[in-house]
mmCIF file of C-alpha atoms in Angstrom:
data_model
loop_
_atom_site.group_PDB
_atom_site.id
_atom_site.type_symbol
_atom_site.label_atom_id
_atom_site.label_comp_id
_atom_site.label_asym_id
_atom_site.label_seq_id
_atom_site.Cartn_x
_atom_site.Cartn_y
_atom_site.Cartn_z
ATOM 1 C CA MET A 1 -16.973 -4.214 9.103
ATOM 2 C CA HIS A 2 -14.061 -2.521 6.926
ATOM 3 C CA GLU A 3 -14.830 -2.610 3.085
ATOM 4 C CA GLN A 4 -12.181 -3.620 0.447
ATOM 5 C CA ARG A 5 -12.082 -2.062 -2.621
ATOM 6 C CA GLN A 6 -9.673 -3.170 -6.040
ATOM 7 C CA GLU A 7 -9.459 -0.483 -7.964
ATOM 8 C CA THR A 8 -7.142 -0.556 -11.075
ATOM 9 C CA ALA A 9 -4.995 2.253 -11.903
ATOM 10 C CA MET A 10 -1.378 2.761 -14.110
ATOM 11 C CA VAL A 11 1.534 5.231 -12.134
ATOM 12 C CA GLU A 12 4.282 6.122 -13.104
ATOM 13 C CA HIS A 13 7.254 5.168 -10.890
ATOM 14 C CA LYS A 14 11.452 5.439 -11.159
ATOM 15 C CA GLU A 15 11.961 1.619 -12.146
ATOM 16 C CA GLY A 16 8.790 1.293 -13.668
ATOM 17 C CA LYS A 17 5.038 1.498 -13.766
ATOM 18 C CA LEU A 18 3.100 0.881 -11.120
ATOM 19 C CA GLU A 19 -0.107 -1.014 -11.093
ATOM 20 C CA LEU A 20 -2.630 -0.817 -8.374
ATOM 21 C CA ILE A 21 -4.323 -4.193 -7.173
ATOM 22 C CA ALA A 22 -5.704 -3.236 -3.621
ATOM 23 C CA VAL A 23 -6.294 -0.331 -1.097
ATOM 24 C CA GLN A 24 -8.085 -1.032 2.417
ATOM 25 C CA GLN A 25 -8.899 1.881 4.864
ATOM 26 C CA PHE A 26 -8.051 1.225 8.842
ATOM 27 C CA ALA A 27 -8.162 2.864 12.049
ATOM 28 C CA PRO A 28 -4.626 5.087 12.525
ATOM 29 C CA TYR A 29 -2.264 2.734 14.148
ATOM 30 C CA ASP A 30 0.867 4.814 15.053
ATOM 31 C CA GLU A 31 3.683 1.680 13.746
ATOM 32 C CA MET A 32 2.270 0.732 10.619
ATOM 33 C CA TYR A 33 5.030 1.966 8.931
ATOM 34 C CA LYS A 34 7.130 -0.781 10.069
ATOM 35 C CA VAL A 35 4.595 -3.133 9.029
ATOM 36 C CA VAL A 36 4.753 -1.321 5.524
ATOM 37 C CA ASP A 37 8.809 -0.709 5.203
ATOM 38 C CA PHE A 38 8.879 -4.625 6.712
ATOM 39 C CA LEU A 39 6.694 -5.887 3.402
ATOM 40 C CA ASN A 40 8.394 -3.546 0.966
ATOM 41 C CA LYS A 41 11.478 -5.202 1.573
ATOM 42 C CA HIS A 42 10.676 -8.327 1.656
ATOM 43 C CA LEU A 43 8.141 -8.745 -1.286
ATOM 44 C CA LYS A 44 10.550 -6.261 -3.292
ATOM 45 C CA HIS A 45 11.482 -9.645 -5.235
ATOM 46 C CA LYS A 46 8.148 -10.675 -5.700
ATOM 47 C CA LYS A 47 7.268 -6.927 -7.461
ATOM 48 C CA ILE A 48 4.735 -5.943 -4.804
ATOM 49 C CA MET A 49 5.019 -3.039 -3.200
ATOM 50 C CA PHE A 50 2.970 -0.928 -0.384
ATOM 51 C CA GLY A 51 2.334 2.482 0.084
ATOM 52 C CA LEU A 52 0.237 3.982 3.270
ATOM 53 C CA THR A 53 -1.468 7.436 3.215
ATOM 54 C CA LYS A 54 -3.416 9.219 6.186
ATOM 55 C CA HIS A 55 -6.436 10.780 4.786
ATOM 56 C CA LYS A 56 -6.031 14.664 6.118
ATOM 57 C CA SER A 57 -10.040 15.143 6.957
ATOM 58 C CA SER A 58 -10.994 11.760 8.233
ATOM 59 C CA GLY A 59 -7.686 10.726 10.117
ATOM 60 C CA GLN A 60 -8.486 6.981 8.520
ATOM 61 C CA MET A 61 -4.563 5.187 7.190
ATOM 62 C CA VAL A 62 -4.929 3.845 3.756
ATOM 63 C CA ILE A 63 -2.819 1.214 2.552
ATOM 64 C CA SER A 64 -2.280 0.928 -1.283
ATOM 65 C CA VAL A 65 -1.010 -2.728 -2.847
ATOM 66 C CA TYR A 66 1.058 -2.186 -6.303
ATOM 67 C CA GLU A 67 2.728 -4.316 -8.645
ATOM 68 C CA VAL A 68 5.635 -3.237 -10.082
ATOM 69 C CA GLU A 69 5.707 -4.139 -13.994
#
């Protein structure tokens, strides 16, 4: 079972500050970037942004959810 953890952090971004509101790890999925692009495009007006990274050591994907201030 995947464990969800919530963190608060501030990150500078060219449009303002980003507050990290959630992070989740999951098994690799080749087209997940399409989901993240879709979410970013359609939720921009809600001031929500998503990030996607891949851990080099474990190969796990990590999705991050930010609130744009």
